[in-house]
Short mmCIF file of C-alpha atoms in Angstrom, two decimals:
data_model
loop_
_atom_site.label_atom_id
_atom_site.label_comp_id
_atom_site.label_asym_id
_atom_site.label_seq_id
_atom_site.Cartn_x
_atom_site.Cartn_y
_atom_site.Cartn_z
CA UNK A 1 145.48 218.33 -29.79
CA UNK A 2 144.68 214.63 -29.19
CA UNK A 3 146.58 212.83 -26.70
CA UNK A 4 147.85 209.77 -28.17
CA UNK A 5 145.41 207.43 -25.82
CA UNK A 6 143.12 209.15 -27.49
CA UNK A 7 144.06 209.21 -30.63
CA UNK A 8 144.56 205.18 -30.70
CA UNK A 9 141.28 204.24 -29.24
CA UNK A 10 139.24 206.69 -31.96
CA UNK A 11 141.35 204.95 -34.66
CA UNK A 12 140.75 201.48 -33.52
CA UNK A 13 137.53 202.50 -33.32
CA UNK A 14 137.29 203.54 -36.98
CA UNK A 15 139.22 200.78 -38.48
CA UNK A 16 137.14 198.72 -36.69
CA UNK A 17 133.54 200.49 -38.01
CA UNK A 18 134.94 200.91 -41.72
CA UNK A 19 136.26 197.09 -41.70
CA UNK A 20 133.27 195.73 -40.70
CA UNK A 21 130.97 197.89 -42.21
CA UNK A 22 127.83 197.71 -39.66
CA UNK A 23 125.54 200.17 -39.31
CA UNK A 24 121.89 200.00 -37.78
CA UNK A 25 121.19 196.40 -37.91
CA UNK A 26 119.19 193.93 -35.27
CA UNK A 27 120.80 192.44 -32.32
CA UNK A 28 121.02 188.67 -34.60
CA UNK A 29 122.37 190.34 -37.53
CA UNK A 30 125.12 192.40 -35.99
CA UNK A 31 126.00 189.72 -33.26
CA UNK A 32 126.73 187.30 -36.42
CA UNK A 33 128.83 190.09 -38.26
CA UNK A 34 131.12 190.99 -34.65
CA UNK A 35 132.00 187.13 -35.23
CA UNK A 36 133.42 188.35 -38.73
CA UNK A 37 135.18 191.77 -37.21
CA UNK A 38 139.17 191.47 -37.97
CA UNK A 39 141.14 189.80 -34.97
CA UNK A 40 143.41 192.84 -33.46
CA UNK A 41 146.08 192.91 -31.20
CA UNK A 42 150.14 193.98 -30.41
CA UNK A 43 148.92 197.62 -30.88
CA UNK A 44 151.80 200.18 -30.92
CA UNK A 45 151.93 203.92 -31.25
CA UNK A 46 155.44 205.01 -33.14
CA UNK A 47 157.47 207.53 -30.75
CA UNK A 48 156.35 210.80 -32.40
CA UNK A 49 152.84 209.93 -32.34
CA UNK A 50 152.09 209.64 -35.94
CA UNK A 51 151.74 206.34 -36.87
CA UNK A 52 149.79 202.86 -35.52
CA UNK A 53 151.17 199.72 -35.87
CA UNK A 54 148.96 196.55 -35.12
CA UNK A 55 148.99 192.99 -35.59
CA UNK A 56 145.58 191.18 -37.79
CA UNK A 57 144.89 188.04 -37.78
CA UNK A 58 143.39 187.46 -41.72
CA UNK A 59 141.95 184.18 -42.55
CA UNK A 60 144.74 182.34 -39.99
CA UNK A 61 147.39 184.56 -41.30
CA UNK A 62 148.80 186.93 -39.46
CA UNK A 63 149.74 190.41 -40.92
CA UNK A 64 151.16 193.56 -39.93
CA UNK A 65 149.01 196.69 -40.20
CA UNK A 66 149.98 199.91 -40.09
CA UNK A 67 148.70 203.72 -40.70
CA UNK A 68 149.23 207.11 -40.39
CA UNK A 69 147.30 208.50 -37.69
CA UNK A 70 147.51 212.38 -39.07
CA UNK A 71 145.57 211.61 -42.20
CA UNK A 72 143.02 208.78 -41.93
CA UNK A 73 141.87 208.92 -44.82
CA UNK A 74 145.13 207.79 -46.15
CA UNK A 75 144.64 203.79 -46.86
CA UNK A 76 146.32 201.15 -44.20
CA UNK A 77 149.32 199.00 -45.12
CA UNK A 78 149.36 195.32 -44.61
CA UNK A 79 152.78 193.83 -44.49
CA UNK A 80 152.65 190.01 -44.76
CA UNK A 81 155.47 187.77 -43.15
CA UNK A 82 156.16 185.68 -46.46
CA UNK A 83 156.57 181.95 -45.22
CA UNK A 84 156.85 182.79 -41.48
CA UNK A 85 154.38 184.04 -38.82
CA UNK A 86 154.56 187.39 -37.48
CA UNK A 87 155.55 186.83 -33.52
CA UNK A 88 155.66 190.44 -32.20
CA UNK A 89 156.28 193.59 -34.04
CA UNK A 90 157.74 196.70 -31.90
CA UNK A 91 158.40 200.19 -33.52
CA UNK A 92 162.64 201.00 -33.84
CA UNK A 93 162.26 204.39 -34.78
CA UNK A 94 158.81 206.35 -35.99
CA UNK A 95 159.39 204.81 -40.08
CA UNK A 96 161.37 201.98 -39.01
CA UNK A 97 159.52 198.00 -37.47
CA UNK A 98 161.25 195.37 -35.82
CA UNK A 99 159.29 192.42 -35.84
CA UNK A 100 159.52 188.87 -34.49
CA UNK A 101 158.76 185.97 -36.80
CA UNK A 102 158.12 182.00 -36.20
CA UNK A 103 159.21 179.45 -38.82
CA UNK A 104 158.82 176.02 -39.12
CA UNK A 105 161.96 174.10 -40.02
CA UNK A 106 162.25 169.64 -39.87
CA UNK A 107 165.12 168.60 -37.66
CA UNK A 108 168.95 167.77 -38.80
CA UNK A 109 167.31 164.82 -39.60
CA UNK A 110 164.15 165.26 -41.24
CA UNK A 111 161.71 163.48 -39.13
CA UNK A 112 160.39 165.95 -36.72
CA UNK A 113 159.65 169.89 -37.08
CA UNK A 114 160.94 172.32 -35.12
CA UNK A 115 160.19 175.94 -34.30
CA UNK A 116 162.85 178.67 -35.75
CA UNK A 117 162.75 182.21 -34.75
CA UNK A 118 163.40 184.90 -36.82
CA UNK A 119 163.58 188.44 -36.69
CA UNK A 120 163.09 191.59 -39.48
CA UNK A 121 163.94 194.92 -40.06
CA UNK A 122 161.03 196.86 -41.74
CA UNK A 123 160.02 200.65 -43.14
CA UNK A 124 156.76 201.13 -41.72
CA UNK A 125 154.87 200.54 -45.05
CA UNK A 126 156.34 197.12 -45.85
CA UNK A 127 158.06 198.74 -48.97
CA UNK A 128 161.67 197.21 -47.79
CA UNK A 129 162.74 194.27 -45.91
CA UNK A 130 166.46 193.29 -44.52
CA UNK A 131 166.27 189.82 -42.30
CA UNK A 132 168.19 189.47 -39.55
CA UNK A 133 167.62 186.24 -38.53
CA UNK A 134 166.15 183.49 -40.51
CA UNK A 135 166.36 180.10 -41.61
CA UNK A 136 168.05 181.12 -44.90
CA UNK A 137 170.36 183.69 -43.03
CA UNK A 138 173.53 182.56 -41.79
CA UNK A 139 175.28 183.61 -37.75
CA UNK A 140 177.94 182.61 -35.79
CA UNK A 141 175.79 182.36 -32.84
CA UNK A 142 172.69 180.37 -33.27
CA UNK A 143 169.54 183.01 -32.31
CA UNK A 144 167.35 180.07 -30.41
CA UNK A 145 164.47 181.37 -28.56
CA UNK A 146 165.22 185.03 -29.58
CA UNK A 147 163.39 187.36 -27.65
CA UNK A 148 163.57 191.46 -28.10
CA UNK A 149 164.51 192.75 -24.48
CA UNK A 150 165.00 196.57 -25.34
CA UNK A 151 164.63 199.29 -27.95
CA UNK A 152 167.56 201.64 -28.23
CA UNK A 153 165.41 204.76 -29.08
CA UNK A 154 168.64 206.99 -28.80
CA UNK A 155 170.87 203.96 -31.32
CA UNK A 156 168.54 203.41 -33.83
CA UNK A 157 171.14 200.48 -35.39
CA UNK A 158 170.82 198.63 -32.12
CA UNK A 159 168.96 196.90 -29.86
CA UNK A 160 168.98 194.35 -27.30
CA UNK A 161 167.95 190.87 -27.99
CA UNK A 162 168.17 187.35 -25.74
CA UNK A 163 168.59 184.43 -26.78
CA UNK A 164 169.53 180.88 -25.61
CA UNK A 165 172.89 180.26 -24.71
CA UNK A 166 174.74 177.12 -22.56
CA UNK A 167 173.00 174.48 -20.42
CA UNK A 168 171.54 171.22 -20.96
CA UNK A 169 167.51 169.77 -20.90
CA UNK A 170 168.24 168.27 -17.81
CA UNK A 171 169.79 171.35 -15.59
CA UNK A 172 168.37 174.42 -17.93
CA UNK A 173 169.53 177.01 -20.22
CA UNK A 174 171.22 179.91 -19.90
CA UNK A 175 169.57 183.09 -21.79
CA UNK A 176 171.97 185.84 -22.45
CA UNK A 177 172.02 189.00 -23.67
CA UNK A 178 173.67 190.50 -26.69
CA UNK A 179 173.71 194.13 -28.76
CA UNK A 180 172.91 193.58 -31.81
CA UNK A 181 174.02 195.64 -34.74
CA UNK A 182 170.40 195.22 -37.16
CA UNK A 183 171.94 196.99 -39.97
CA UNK A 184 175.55 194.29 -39.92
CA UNK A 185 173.91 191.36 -37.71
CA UNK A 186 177.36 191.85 -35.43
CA UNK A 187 176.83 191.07 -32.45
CA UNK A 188 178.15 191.43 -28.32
CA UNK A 189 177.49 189.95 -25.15
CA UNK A 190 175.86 192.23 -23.00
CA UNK A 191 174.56 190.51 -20.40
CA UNK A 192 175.50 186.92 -19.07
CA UNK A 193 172.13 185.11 -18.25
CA UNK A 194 172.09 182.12 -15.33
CA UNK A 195 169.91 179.24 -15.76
CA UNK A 196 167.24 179.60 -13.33
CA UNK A 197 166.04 183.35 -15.61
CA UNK A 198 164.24 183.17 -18.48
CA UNK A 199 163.14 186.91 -18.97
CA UNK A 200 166.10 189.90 -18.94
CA UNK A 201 164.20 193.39 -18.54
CA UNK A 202 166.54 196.19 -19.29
CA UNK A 203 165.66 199.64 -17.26
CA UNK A 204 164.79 203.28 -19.60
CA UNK A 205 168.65 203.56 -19.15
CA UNK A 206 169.10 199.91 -21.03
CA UNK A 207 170.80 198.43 -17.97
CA UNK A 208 169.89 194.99 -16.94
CA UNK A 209 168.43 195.10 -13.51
CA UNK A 210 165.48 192.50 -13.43
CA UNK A 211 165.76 188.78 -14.23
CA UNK A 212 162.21 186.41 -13.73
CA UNK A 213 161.79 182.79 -13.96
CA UNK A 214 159.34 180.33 -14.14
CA UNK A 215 159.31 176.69 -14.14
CA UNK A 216 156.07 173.94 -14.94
CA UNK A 217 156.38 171.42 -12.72
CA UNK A 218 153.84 169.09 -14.24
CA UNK A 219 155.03 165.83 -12.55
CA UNK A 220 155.26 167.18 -9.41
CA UNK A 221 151.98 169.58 -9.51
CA UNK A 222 153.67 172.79 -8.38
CA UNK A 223 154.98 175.84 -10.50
CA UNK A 224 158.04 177.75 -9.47
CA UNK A 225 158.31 181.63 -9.47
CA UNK A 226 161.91 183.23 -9.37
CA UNK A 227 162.87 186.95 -9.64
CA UNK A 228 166.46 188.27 -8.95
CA UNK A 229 166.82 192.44 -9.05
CA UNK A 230 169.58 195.07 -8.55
CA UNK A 231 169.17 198.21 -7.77
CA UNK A 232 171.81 199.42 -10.23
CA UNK A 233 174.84 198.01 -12.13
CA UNK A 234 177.16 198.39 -9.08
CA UNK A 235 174.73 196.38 -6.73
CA UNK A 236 174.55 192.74 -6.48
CA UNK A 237 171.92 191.34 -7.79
CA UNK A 238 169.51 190.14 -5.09
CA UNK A 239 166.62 187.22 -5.00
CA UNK A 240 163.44 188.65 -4.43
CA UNK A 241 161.08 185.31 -4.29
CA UNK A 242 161.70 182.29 -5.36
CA UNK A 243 158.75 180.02 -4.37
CA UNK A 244 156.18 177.02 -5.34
CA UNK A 245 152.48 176.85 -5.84
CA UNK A 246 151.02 173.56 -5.79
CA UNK A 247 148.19 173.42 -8.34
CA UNK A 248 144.82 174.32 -7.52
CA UNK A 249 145.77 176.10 -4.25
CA UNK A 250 144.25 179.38 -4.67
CA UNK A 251 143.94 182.26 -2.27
CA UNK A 252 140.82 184.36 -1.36
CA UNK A 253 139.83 187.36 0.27
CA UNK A 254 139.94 185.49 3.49
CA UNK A 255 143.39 184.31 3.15
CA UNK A 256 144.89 187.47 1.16
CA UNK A 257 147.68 188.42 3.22
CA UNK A 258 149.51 185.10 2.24
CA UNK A 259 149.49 185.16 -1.52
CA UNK A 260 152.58 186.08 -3.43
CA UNK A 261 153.50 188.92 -5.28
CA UNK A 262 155.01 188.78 -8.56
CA UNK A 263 157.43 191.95 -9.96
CA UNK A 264 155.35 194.09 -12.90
CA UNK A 265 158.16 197.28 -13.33
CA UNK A 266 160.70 199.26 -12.41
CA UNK A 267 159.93 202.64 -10.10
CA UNK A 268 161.76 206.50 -10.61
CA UNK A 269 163.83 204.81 -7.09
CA UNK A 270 165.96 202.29 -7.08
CA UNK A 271 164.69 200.80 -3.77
CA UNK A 272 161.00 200.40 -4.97
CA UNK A 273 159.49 198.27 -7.47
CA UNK A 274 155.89 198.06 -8.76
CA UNK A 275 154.32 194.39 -7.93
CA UNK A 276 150.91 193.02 -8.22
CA UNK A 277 149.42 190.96 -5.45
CA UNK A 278 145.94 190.29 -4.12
CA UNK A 279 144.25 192.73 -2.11
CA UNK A 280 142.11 192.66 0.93
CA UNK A 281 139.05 192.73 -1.69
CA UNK A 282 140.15 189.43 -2.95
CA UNK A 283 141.44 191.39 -6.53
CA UNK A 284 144.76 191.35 -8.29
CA UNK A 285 146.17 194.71 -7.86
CA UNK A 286 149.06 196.85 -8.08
CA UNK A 287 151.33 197.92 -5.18
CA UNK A 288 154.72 199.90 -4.75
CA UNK A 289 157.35 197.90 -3.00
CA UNK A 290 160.36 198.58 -0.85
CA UNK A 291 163.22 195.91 -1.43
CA UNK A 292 164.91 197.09 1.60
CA UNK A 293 162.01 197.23 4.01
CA UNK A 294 160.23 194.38 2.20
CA UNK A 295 157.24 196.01 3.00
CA UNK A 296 154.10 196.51 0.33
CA UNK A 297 154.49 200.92 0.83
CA UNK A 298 150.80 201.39 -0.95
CA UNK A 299 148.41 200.29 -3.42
CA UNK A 300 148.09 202.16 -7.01
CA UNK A 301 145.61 200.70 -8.82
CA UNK A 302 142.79 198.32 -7.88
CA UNK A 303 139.02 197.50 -9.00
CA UNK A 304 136.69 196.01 -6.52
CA UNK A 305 135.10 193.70 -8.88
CA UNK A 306 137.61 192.69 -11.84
CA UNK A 307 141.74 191.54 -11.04
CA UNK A 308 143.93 193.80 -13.24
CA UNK A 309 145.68 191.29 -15.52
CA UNK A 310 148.26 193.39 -16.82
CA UNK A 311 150.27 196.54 -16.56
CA UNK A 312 152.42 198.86 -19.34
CA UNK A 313 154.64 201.34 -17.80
CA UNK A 314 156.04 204.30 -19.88
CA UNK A 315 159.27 205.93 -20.14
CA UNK A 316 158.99 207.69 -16.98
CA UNK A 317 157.55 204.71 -15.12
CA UNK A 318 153.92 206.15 -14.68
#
């Protein structure tokens, strides 16, 4: 049996080899048709394994492609977003897509446009579509700057989303969290948010323990870095960092020990979290750390020639 790593990378591979359909060709020729190969990314494996879902990027529109992974022969399905752009798309169950969609909308009144978010509730070959949010669909609570913060794999009819809530331009937002029925649009607070966080992350249990923040300080030069964390939904919720970098101050191999870390995951204990930092080698790397101790306990993964830019987690935090 193929291991789904596996299994995605030899269909990528494929889709790639039919799609483009190069075969022995000089170095010119085939360097002018990769320029032509179909733009690929957001690539998701459904939960049982069966089915790929990616996002394509045809002609400036993007698409959503998906196909079954037991029969390849079987042709792909592309799923375009109608008059919005496809943001994200995230597998709800193994035949059902949630995906995140961008519209473009002119203000109250009329002069400027506007970004609108949307969000849609799809069977995995684009046969059926039920909008949950939209500019033509109507809520009680405005969805701005919805954001997807967990998957309810064991509620299929629910998920977590985040959106903006109170606050002001001058003093900040606040971005809280609500359960969201996707079948009845109903919706609950689940989370209050505080102005400072940005980004909820919800645990495998769907518990709230990790908030993050940035800020762009472009008239003063800096960028700010926050993270709060709890350890569980009975412990206060701590700060972890909250710091500035002035632009252009970078740290090397020489100066190492002094650069910050920033939070990636959660770990199987509550005390630790996964971080990535610079190493002695001068690379971006990742590291288990103690919140109590506030000590870096050991490093996971590291190259010696290349910074790791980013890190996925599964359900078991491996």
């Amino acid at each position: 049996m193929i291991s789904k790593f596996y299994k995605i990378i030899f269909v990528i591979y494929v889709f790639l080899y039919c799609s483009s359909n190069v075969f022995a060709q000089d170095v010119e020729k085939a360097a002018e048709t990769f320029g032509t190969l179909p733009e690929l990314y957001n690539t998701e494996i459904s939960p049982d394994g069966t089915k790929l879902l990616m996002l394509q990027n045809v002609d400036g529109e993007i698409i959503i492609v998906t196909r079954s992974l037991d029969d390849l022969s079987a042709p792909m399905n592309g799923i375009p977003s109608g008059n919005g752009r496809y943001d994200w798309a995230r597998w709800n169950s193994n035949n059902e897509i949630i995906a995140g969609i961008e519209y473009t909308a002119k203000t109250a009144g009329g002069t400027f446009f506007r970004t609108v978010f949307g969000m849609a509730v799809l069977d995995w070959k684009g046969e059926s579509a039920s909008f949950i949010a939209s500019p033509a669909v109507e809520s009680k609570t405005p969805l701005r700057n919805l954001k997807i913060v967990d998957i309810l794999k064991d509620d299929p009819d629910h998920i977590l989303i985040q959106i903006r809530g109170s606050g002001n331009r001058t003093r900040g937002w606040k971005r809280d969290v609500y359960k969201m029925n996707i079948r009845t649009k109903k919706m609950e607070r689940y989370h209050q948010g505080v102005r400072v966080i940005k980004n909820w992350i919800a645990d495998r249990d769907h518990n709230i323990r990790l908030g993050l923040g940035a800020v762009d300080g472009f008239y003063t030069s800096q960028s700010r870095s926050i993270a709060h964390y709890r350890k569980d939904t009975e412990s206060p919720w701590i700060e972890l960092y909250d710091f500035n970098i002035k632009y252009g101050l970078g740290y090397t191999k020489e100066n190492w020990e002094e650069a910050p870390f920033y939070v990636e995951g959660f770990t199987t204990k509550p005390e630790e979290l996964y971080v990535s930092k610079m190493n002695k080698q001068g690379r971006r790397a990742l590291y288990k750390y103690n919140v109590d101790s506030q000590q870096f306990i050991e490093e996971v993964a590291s190259n010696d020639l290349y910074d790791i830019e980013a890190f996925s987690f599964d359900d078991d935090y491996n």
